[in-house]
């Protein structure tokens, strides 16, 4: 079937090859798949229990020795045998009754989705995000926008799983809280945790993530639904008592979480100090990272207008650390990256409390102008030492030497004046 399909394509028509979903030649392809699994979240094991699943046709011939060496490098010589034993029990349990248990957890997740979607009061404040909300249309050839429908149930989910490039795990339920005017972190802590002792790990600016697993019971799903109903009733009562000013404030909060979402900033660029080739955009993040070890080469600038004034004055303000707001949970600044106005606008618009790498009392950690000036030559990249570790002290020495030359040049200029 593969050869028949390929032979039917016009070899001279570029559009044909671009528009067709191509697969590798089965006579030549090698399947090499690695997957890590947090077993303690979905199956049976003690906390921190996880596994690495391997399906690699080249494992014995090319990978086995280096894989085991890397594995031993990152594990302890004093392993926790309780965790290992629980993983072995979990593996055995899945072998004996895994299909039934996983099917049950998926059914309970579907029940939770259906109840929240169909209940009129819950629909007013909450929504379950569907494939339409989370997966771009071009990655859903099936055209299925949501797996559940009140009339047909879950019948279309299997179709999507067979044809779509990306699908939703039915046991992961993303609850949208924007219409309630409550951000994800507040909903997690003030409502679920403080009032009802329900713990969730993942939140976004306007959502929280629930997960079912093989330990989930019907009573726990019923309890969660009853909790959401109590919260919805509480919101209903609070909103009914608002005066016009308070109601306007609530509506602004809802709009902030549903419409006025700060767009994720694009990556700006690396400072020329950390670009080995000025004609290409890639940067040497390692050099910037180790250069920041020297506190004399860094300073703090606050988000109170100080950085904006520096940027407006023409200075290239360069981050000396990773800046990671949570949510979304990935860096918007990395060492050596120039801070753009777009990034500053995003940071100022965020209403999250957790930003790794940022100290509100001090500001953003950036490189000094003197550290970035110095010599015209690029900062040398940290070479690998014989044991494979980066020789960070050489980078720091190079950066310090650059700073010293810059300071000496300034003194010489002052004397000549």
Short mmCIF file of C-alpha atoms in Angstrom, two decimals:
data_model
loop_
_atom_site.label_atom_id
_atom_site.label_comp_id
_atom_site.label_asym_id
_atom_site.label_seq_id
_atom_site.Cartn_x
_atom_site.Cartn_y
_atom_site.Cartn_z
CA UNK A 1 0.00 0.00 0.00
CA UNK A 2 2.85 2.36 0.83
CA UNK A 3 4.72 1.70 -2.43
CA UNK A 4 1.51 1.99 -4.46
CA UNK A 5 0.72 5.39 -2.96
CA UNK A 6 4.23 6.77 -3.45
CA UNK A 7 4.49 5.54 -7.05
CA UNK A 8 1.22 7.28 -7.88
CA UNK A 9 2.60 10.71 -6.89
CA UNK A 10 3.98 13.00 -9.59
CA UNK A 11 7.73 13.29 -8.84
CA UNK A 12 7.96 16.69 -10.58
CA UNK A 13 5.02 18.39 -8.84
CA UNK A 14 6.20 20.17 -5.70
CA UNK A 15 2.65 20.87 -4.51
CA UNK A 16 1.87 17.15 -4.54
CA UNK A 17 4.73 16.37 -2.18
CA UNK A 18 4.02 19.35 0.05
CA UNK A 19 0.28 18.68 0.41
CA UNK A 20 0.43 14.92 0.98
CA UNK A 21 0.94 13.42 4.41
CA UNK A 22 4.13 11.45 3.81
CA UNK A 23 5.40 8.49 5.81
CA UNK A 24 8.91 7.01 5.83
CA UNK A 25 9.71 3.95 3.74
CA UNK A 26 8.81 0.92 5.93
CA UNK A 27 11.66 -1.06 4.37
CA UNK A 28 14.21 1.44 5.64
CA UNK A 29 12.69 3.12 8.68
CA UNK A 30 13.82 2.21 12.20
CA UNK A 31 11.38 2.81 15.04
CA UNK A 32 13.16 4.48 17.94
CA UNK A 33 10.77 5.68 20.64
CA UNK A 34 11.55 6.74 24.21
CA UNK A 35 8.95 7.90 26.70
CA UNK A 36 9.10 8.94 30.33
CA UNK A 37 6.05 8.28 32.49
CA UNK A 38 5.18 9.74 35.89
CA UNK A 39 3.80 6.45 37.14
CA UNK A 40 2.79 7.90 40.50
CA UNK A 41 0.32 10.26 38.82
CA UNK A 42 -1.69 7.77 36.76
CA UNK A 43 -0.89 4.23 37.96
CA UNK A 44 0.25 2.57 41.19
CA UNK A 45 3.50 3.66 42.85
CA UNK A 46 4.79 5.78 45.68
CA UNK A 47 5.38 9.50 45.18
CA UNK A 48 8.24 10.25 42.71
CA UNK A 49 7.91 6.82 41.11
CA UNK A 50 8.47 7.05 37.34
CA UNK A 51 9.59 4.91 34.42
CA UNK A 52 11.40 5.18 31.11
CA UNK A 53 9.71 3.18 28.34
CA UNK A 54 11.91 2.17 25.39
CA UNK A 55 11.02 0.79 21.98
CA UNK A 56 14.22 1.18 19.98
CA UNK A 57 15.18 -1.23 17.23
CA UNK A 58 18.75 0.07 17.44
CA UNK A 59 19.02 -0.07 21.24
CA UNK A 60 21.27 -3.14 21.58
CA UNK A 61 23.49 -2.17 18.66
CA UNK A 62 23.96 1.58 19.22
CA UNK A 63 22.56 2.82 22.50
CA UNK A 64 22.67 0.28 25.31
CA UNK A 65 26.06 1.14 26.84
CA UNK A 66 25.69 4.92 26.65
CA UNK A 67 22.10 4.75 27.90
CA UNK A 68 23.04 2.75 30.99
CA UNK A 69 26.02 5.04 31.63
CA UNK A 70 23.78 8.12 31.50
CA UNK A 71 21.18 6.40 33.66
CA UNK A 72 23.72 5.48 36.34
CA UNK A 73 25.14 9.02 36.26
CA UNK A 74 21.76 10.48 37.18
CA UNK A 75 20.68 7.96 39.81
CA UNK A 76 21.78 7.37 43.35
CA UNK A 77 23.95 4.50 44.57
CA UNK A 78 21.50 4.33 47.50
CA UNK A 79 18.14 3.92 45.73
CA UNK A 80 14.81 4.06 47.53
CA UNK A 81 13.77 0.42 47.46
CA UNK A 82 10.25 1.25 48.61
CA UNK A 83 9.70 3.30 45.45
CA UNK A 84 11.25 0.58 43.27
CA UNK A 85 9.07 -2.07 44.89
CA UNK A 86 5.95 0.03 44.36
CA UNK A 87 6.87 0.43 40.68
CA UNK A 88 7.18 -3.33 40.35
CA UNK A 89 3.76 -3.77 41.95
CA UNK A 90 2.34 -1.15 39.62
CA UNK A 91 3.79 -2.95 36.60
CA UNK A 92 2.28 -6.24 37.73
CA UNK A 93 -1.09 -4.62 38.41
CA UNK A 94 -1.22 -3.15 34.91
CA UNK A 95 -0.35 -6.54 33.43
CA UNK A 96 -3.19 -8.25 35.31
CA UNK A 97 -5.98 -5.66 35.29
CA UNK A 98 -4.62 -2.54 33.61
CA UNK A 99 -7.11 -2.36 30.75
CA UNK A 100 -10.12 -2.44 33.06
CA UNK A 101 -8.65 0.11 35.49
CA UNK A 102 -7.62 2.60 32.81
CA UNK A 103 -10.99 2.22 31.06
CA UNK A 104 -12.72 3.00 34.36
CA UNK A 105 -10.63 6.15 34.92
CA UNK A 106 -11.45 7.34 31.37
CA UNK A 107 -15.17 6.70 31.92
CA UNK A 108 -15.15 8.70 35.14
CA UNK A 109 -13.37 11.56 33.37
CA UNK A 110 -16.02 11.52 30.66
CA UNK A 111 -18.75 11.56 33.30
CA UNK A 112 -17.15 14.60 34.92
CA UNK A 113 -16.92 16.40 31.56
CA UNK A 114 -20.55 15.61 30.73
CA UNK A 115 -21.95 16.75 34.09
CA UNK A 116 -20.12 20.09 34.00
CA UNK A 117 -21.07 20.68 30.36
CA UNK A 118 -24.77 19.90 30.87
CA UNK A 119 -25.45 21.57 34.24
CA UNK A 120 -26.95 25.07 33.69
CA UNK A 121 -25.42 26.69 36.79
CA UNK A 122 -21.97 25.20 36.22
CA UNK A 123 -22.08 26.25 32.55
CA UNK A 124 -22.60 29.84 33.64
CA UNK A 125 -19.22 30.08 35.33
CA UNK A 126 -17.16 27.13 34.11
CA UNK A 127 -16.41 25.27 30.89
CA UNK A 128 -14.44 22.18 29.92
CA UNK A 129 -11.96 23.07 27.18
CA UNK A 130 -12.35 20.83 24.14
CA UNK A 131 -10.20 19.88 21.16
CA UNK A 132 -11.46 23.00 19.39
CA UNK A 133 -10.05 25.19 22.17
CA UNK A 134 -6.70 23.46 22.61
CA UNK A 135 -5.71 22.01 19.22
CA UNK A 136 -5.38 24.18 16.06
CA UNK A 137 -7.73 23.20 13.24
CA UNK A 138 -4.93 22.23 10.85
CA UNK A 139 -3.92 19.43 13.23
CA UNK A 140 -7.46 18.00 13.38
CA UNK A 141 -8.17 16.42 9.95
CA UNK A 142 -11.24 14.69 11.39
CA UNK A 143 -12.92 18.05 11.96
CA UNK A 144 -14.00 16.90 15.42
CA UNK A 145 -14.21 19.96 17.67
CA UNK A 146 -15.31 18.30 20.88
CA UNK A 147 -15.35 14.67 21.90
CA UNK A 148 -18.61 14.83 23.84
CA UNK A 149 -22.02 15.67 22.45
CA UNK A 150 -25.27 15.49 24.42
CA UNK A 151 -26.97 13.52 21.61
CA UNK A 152 -24.21 11.23 20.35
CA UNK A 153 -22.12 10.91 23.51
CA UNK A 154 -18.45 10.03 22.94
CA UNK A 155 -18.78 8.22 19.62
CA UNK A 156 -16.61 10.68 17.65
CA UNK A 157 -13.62 10.52 19.98
CA UNK A 158 -12.35 7.29 18.43
CA UNK A 159 -12.47 8.84 14.96
CA UNK A 160 -10.32 11.76 16.12
CA UNK A 161 -7.82 9.43 17.78
CA UNK A 162 -7.36 7.51 14.53
CA UNK A 163 -6.90 10.48 12.18
CA UNK A 164 -5.83 13.64 14.03
CA UNK A 165 -2.21 14.70 14.53
CA UNK A 166 -2.87 15.74 18.13
CA UNK A 167 -5.62 14.59 20.48
CA UNK A 168 -6.69 15.23 24.04
CA UNK A 169 -6.13 12.72 26.80
CA UNK A 170 -9.69 12.13 28.08
CA UNK A 171 -8.39 11.72 31.65
CA UNK A 172 -6.99 15.28 31.61
CA UNK A 173 -9.84 17.74 32.21
CA UNK A 174 -9.03 21.43 31.72
CA UNK A 175 -11.57 23.55 33.61
CA UNK A 176 -11.89 27.10 32.25
CA UNK A 177 -12.52 29.60 35.07
CA UNK A 178 -12.38 32.88 33.14
CA UNK A 179 -16.17 33.38 33.09
CA UNK A 180 -16.17 33.25 36.88
CA UNK A 181 -13.66 36.10 37.03
CA UNK A 182 -11.23 33.89 38.96
CA UNK A 183 -7.67 33.23 37.82
CA UNK A 184 -6.31 29.70 37.96
CA UNK A 185 -3.96 30.24 40.91
CA UNK A 186 -6.68 31.85 43.05
CA UNK A 187 -9.16 29.11 42.16
CA UNK A 188 -6.60 26.46 43.09
CA UNK A 189 -5.65 27.94 46.46
CA UNK A 190 -8.50 30.07 47.82
CA UNK A 191 -11.34 27.88 46.64
CA UNK A 192 -10.28 24.26 46.05
CA UNK A 193 -7.45 23.95 48.59
CA UNK A 194 -8.48 26.26 51.43
CA UNK A 195 -12.21 25.49 51.42
CA UNK A 196 -12.43 21.88 50.26
CA UNK A 197 -8.93 20.34 50.60
CA UNK A 198 -8.75 19.52 46.88
CA UNK A 199 -5.25 19.69 45.42
CA UNK A 200 -4.44 20.41 41.78
CA UNK A 201 -0.93 20.91 40.41
CA UNK A 202 -1.37 22.59 37.04
CA UNK A 203 -2.96 25.99 36.51
CA UNK A 204 -2.93 28.67 33.85
CA UNK A 205 -4.07 32.27 33.95
CA UNK A 206 -7.69 31.22 33.51
CA UNK A 207 -7.85 27.45 34.01
CA UNK A 208 -7.00 24.52 36.27
CA UNK A 209 -6.25 20.93 35.29
CA UNK A 210 -7.98 17.92 36.85
CA UNK A 211 -6.75 14.38 36.24
CA UNK A 212 -8.42 11.05 36.88
CA UNK A 213 -6.37 7.90 37.47
CA UNK A 214 -6.90 4.24 38.34
CA UNK A 215 -7.55 5.25 41.96
CA UNK A 216 -10.37 7.66 41.12
CA UNK A 217 -13.79 6.55 42.36
CA UNK A 218 -17.34 7.61 41.51
CA UNK A 219 -17.65 9.17 44.95
CA UNK A 220 -14.58 11.37 44.35
CA UNK A 221 -16.02 12.57 41.03
CA UNK A 222 -19.38 13.23 42.71
CA UNK A 223 -17.60 15.17 45.46
CA UNK A 224 -15.77 17.35 42.93
CA UNK A 225 -19.02 18.11 41.09
CA UNK A 226 -20.71 19.04 44.37
CA UNK A 227 -17.78 21.32 45.23
CA UNK A 228 -18.00 23.09 41.88
CA UNK A 229 -21.75 23.54 42.45
CA UNK A 230 -21.11 25.07 45.88
CA UNK A 231 -18.55 27.47 44.38
CA UNK A 232 -20.98 28.43 41.60
CA UNK A 233 -23.75 29.04 44.15
CA UNK A 234 -21.34 31.08 46.25
CA UNK A 235 -20.44 33.20 43.21
CA UNK A 236 -24.12 33.62 42.37
CA UNK A 237 -24.83 34.91 45.86
CA UNK A 238 -21.81 37.24 45.95
CA UNK A 239 -22.59 38.79 42.55
CA UNK A 240 -26.23 39.35 43.54
CA UNK A 241 -25.07 41.53 46.46
CA UNK A 242 -22.65 43.69 44.45
CA UNK A 243 -23.31 47.41 44.13
CA UNK A 244 -22.83 48.96 40.65
CA UNK A 245 -19.15 49.77 41.27
CA UNK A 246 -18.38 46.24 42.51
CA UNK A 247 -20.29 44.72 39.59
CA UNK A 248 -18.28 46.82 37.14
CA UNK A 249 -15.06 45.67 38.81
CA UNK A 250 -16.14 42.02 38.51
CA UNK A 251 -17.00 42.46 34.83
CA UNK A 252 -13.58 44.00 34.22
CA UNK A 253 -11.96 40.99 35.88
CA UNK A 254 -13.96 38.62 33.67
CA UNK A 255 -12.96 40.61 30.59
CA UNK A 256 -9.31 40.55 31.68
CA UNK A 257 -9.38 36.74 31.90
CA UNK A 258 -11.43 36.08 28.76
CA UNK A 259 -10.61 38.84 26.26
CA UNK A 260 -7.71 41.06 27.35
CA UNK A 261 -5.12 38.29 27.46
CA UNK A 262 -1.52 39.50 27.08
CA UNK A 263 -0.07 37.97 23.89
CA UNK A 264 2.96 35.78 24.37
CA UNK A 265 6.00 37.77 23.21
CA UNK A 266 8.17 36.53 20.37
CA UNK A 267 11.83 35.79 21.04
CA UNK A 268 13.78 39.01 20.49
CA UNK A 269 17.43 38.21 19.70
CA UNK A 270 20.75 37.46 21.34
CA UNK A 271 23.12 40.33 22.02
CA UNK A 272 26.03 40.46 19.57
CA UNK A 273 28.37 39.59 22.47
CA UNK A 274 26.86 36.11 22.48
CA UNK A 275 26.43 35.55 18.74
CA UNK A 276 29.43 33.66 17.30
CA UNK A 277 28.27 34.50 13.78
CA UNK A 278 26.77 38.00 13.38
CA UNK A 279 24.96 36.97 10.19
CA UNK A 280 22.88 34.27 11.91
CA UNK A 281 20.49 34.56 14.87
CA UNK A 282 21.70 31.71 17.08
CA UNK A 283 23.41 32.64 20.34
CA UNK A 284 25.82 31.09 22.81
CA UNK A 285 23.58 30.80 25.85
CA UNK A 286 26.21 28.85 27.77
CA UNK A 287 28.66 31.73 27.60
CA UNK A 288 26.03 34.17 28.86
CA UNK A 289 24.99 31.79 31.62
CA UNK A 290 28.51 31.40 33.02
CA UNK A 291 29.35 35.05 32.51
CA UNK A 292 26.49 35.84 34.90
CA UNK A 293 28.35 33.94 37.66
CA UNK A 294 30.43 37.09 38.13
CA UNK A 295 28.24 39.46 40.15
CA UNK A 296 30.42 42.42 39.16
CA UNK A 297 29.18 42.02 35.59
CA UNK A 298 25.51 42.19 36.56
CA UNK A 299 23.04 44.70 37.95
CA UNK A 300 19.32 44.87 38.71
CA UNK A 301 16.82 47.10 36.89
CA UNK A 302 13.26 47.45 38.15
CA UNK A 303 10.04 47.22 36.16
CA UNK A 304 8.95 50.62 37.47
CA UNK A 305 9.96 52.41 34.28
CA UNK A 306 13.72 52.09 34.80
CA UNK A 307 14.17 49.46 32.08
CA UNK A 308 11.81 51.28 29.69
CA UNK A 309 13.83 54.47 30.05
CA UNK A 310 17.04 52.56 29.37
CA UNK A 311 15.56 50.95 26.25
CA UNK A 312 14.17 54.28 25.02
CA UNK A 313 17.58 55.85 25.49
CA UNK A 314 19.01 53.29 23.07
CA UNK A 315 20.55 50.80 25.47
CA UNK A 316 20.37 47.10 24.67
CA UNK A 317 19.31 45.68 28.02
CA UNK A 318 20.40 42.03 28.17
CA UNK A 319 19.02 39.42 30.56
CA UNK A 320 21.55 37.65 32.79
CA UNK A 321 19.17 34.90 33.91
CA UNK A 322 16.17 32.79 32.98
CA UNK A 323 12.86 34.56 33.62
CA UNK A 324 10.04 32.02 33.87
CA UNK A 325 6.53 33.17 34.82
CA UNK A 326 4.23 30.40 36.00
CA UNK A 327 1.89 30.07 34.25
CA UNK A 328 2.72 29.61 31.37
CA UNK A 329 5.82 27.90 32.83
CA UNK A 330 8.48 28.41 30.15
CA UNK A 331 11.21 31.07 29.82
CA UNK A 332 10.34 34.37 28.21
CA UNK A 333 13.93 35.53 28.76
CA UNK A 334 17.16 33.52 28.68
CA UNK A 335 20.74 34.56 29.48
CA UNK A 336 22.15 36.70 26.68
CA UNK A 337 18.76 37.69 25.25
CA UNK A 338 17.96 41.35 24.60
CA UNK A 339 14.87 42.54 26.49
CA UNK A 340 12.33 43.99 24.06
CA UNK A 341 9.43 46.34 24.75
CA UNK A 342 7.06 43.49 23.85
CA UNK A 343 8.54 41.34 26.63
CA UNK A 344 8.32 44.20 29.12
CA UNK A 345 4.65 44.77 28.23
CA UNK A 346 3.95 41.07 28.79
CA UNK A 347 5.68 41.04 32.19
CA UNK A 348 3.78 44.12 33.33
CA UNK A 349 0.46 42.70 32.14
CA UNK A 350 0.91 39.41 34.01
CA UNK A 351 -1.08 39.05 37.19
CA UNK A 352 0.65 35.85 38.37
CA UNK A 353 2.58 35.76 41.61
CA UNK A 354 5.22 33.19 40.66
CA UNK A 355 7.97 34.39 38.31
CA UNK A 356 11.14 32.32 38.64
CA UNK A 357 14.32 34.37 38.27
CA UNK A 358 12.62 37.68 39.07
CA UNK A 359 12.99 39.43 42.42
CA UNK A 360 10.34 42.18 42.75
CA UNK A 361 12.32 44.07 45.39
CA UNK A 362 15.39 44.25 43.12
CA UNK A 363 14.09 43.88 39.56
CA UNK A 364 15.40 41.97 36.56
CA UNK A 365 19.01 40.80 36.65
CA UNK A 366 20.82 42.12 33.57
CA UNK A 367 24.37 42.54 32.34
CA UNK A 368 26.03 45.90 32.88
CA UNK A 369 26.88 48.02 29.85
CA UNK A 370 30.58 47.71 30.70
CA UNK A 371 30.35 43.91 30.68
CA UNK A 372 28.82 43.95 27.20
CA UNK A 373 31.24 46.54 25.85
CA UNK A 374 34.86 45.67 26.57
CA UNK A 375 36.54 43.95 23.65
CA UNK A 376 35.09 43.75 20.17
CA UNK A 377 35.82 40.04 20.09
CA UNK A 378 33.10 37.64 21.09
CA UNK A 379 33.19 36.04 24.50
CA UNK A 380 34.87 32.66 24.22
CA UNK A 381 32.64 29.64 24.64
CA UNK A 382 33.31 27.43 27.63
CA UNK A 383 35.34 24.46 26.38
CA UNK A 384 34.67 21.01 27.72
CA UNK A 385 37.11 19.67 30.29
CA UNK A 386 38.35 16.07 30.03
CA UNK A 387 35.46 14.81 32.17
CA UNK A 388 32.90 16.53 29.95
CA UNK A 389 32.06 19.38 32.32
CA UNK A 390 32.11 22.99 31.04
CA UNK A 391 35.11 25.00 32.14
CA UNK A 392 33.01 27.86 33.46
CA UNK A 393 35.95 29.53 35.19
CA UNK A 394 37.48 30.31 31.78
CA UNK A 395 34.32 32.06 30.69
CA UNK A 396 34.20 34.07 33.90
CA UNK A 397 37.87 34.96 33.53
CA UNK A 398 37.28 36.12 29.96
CA UNK A 399 34.30 38.21 31.03
CA UNK A 400 36.22 39.73 33.96
CA UNK A 401 39.16 40.53 31.71
CA UNK A 402 36.76 42.22 29.29
CA UNK A 403 35.37 44.34 32.12
CA UNK A 404 38.85 45.28 33.39
CA UNK A 405 39.93 46.42 29.94
CA UNK A 406 36.80 48.52 29.66
CA UNK A 407 37.40 50.18 33.04
CA UNK A 408 41.04 50.85 32.14
CA UNK A 409 39.96 52.46 28.88
CA UNK A 410 37.54 54.74 30.76
CA UNK A 411 40.27 55.87 33.20
CA UNK A 412 42.64 56.55 30.34
CA UNK A 413 40.00 58.66 28.62
CA UNK A 414 39.42 60.70 31.79
CA UNK A 415 43.17 61.35 32.22
CA UNK A 416 43.54 62.50 28.63
CA UNK A 417 40.74 65.02 29.18
#
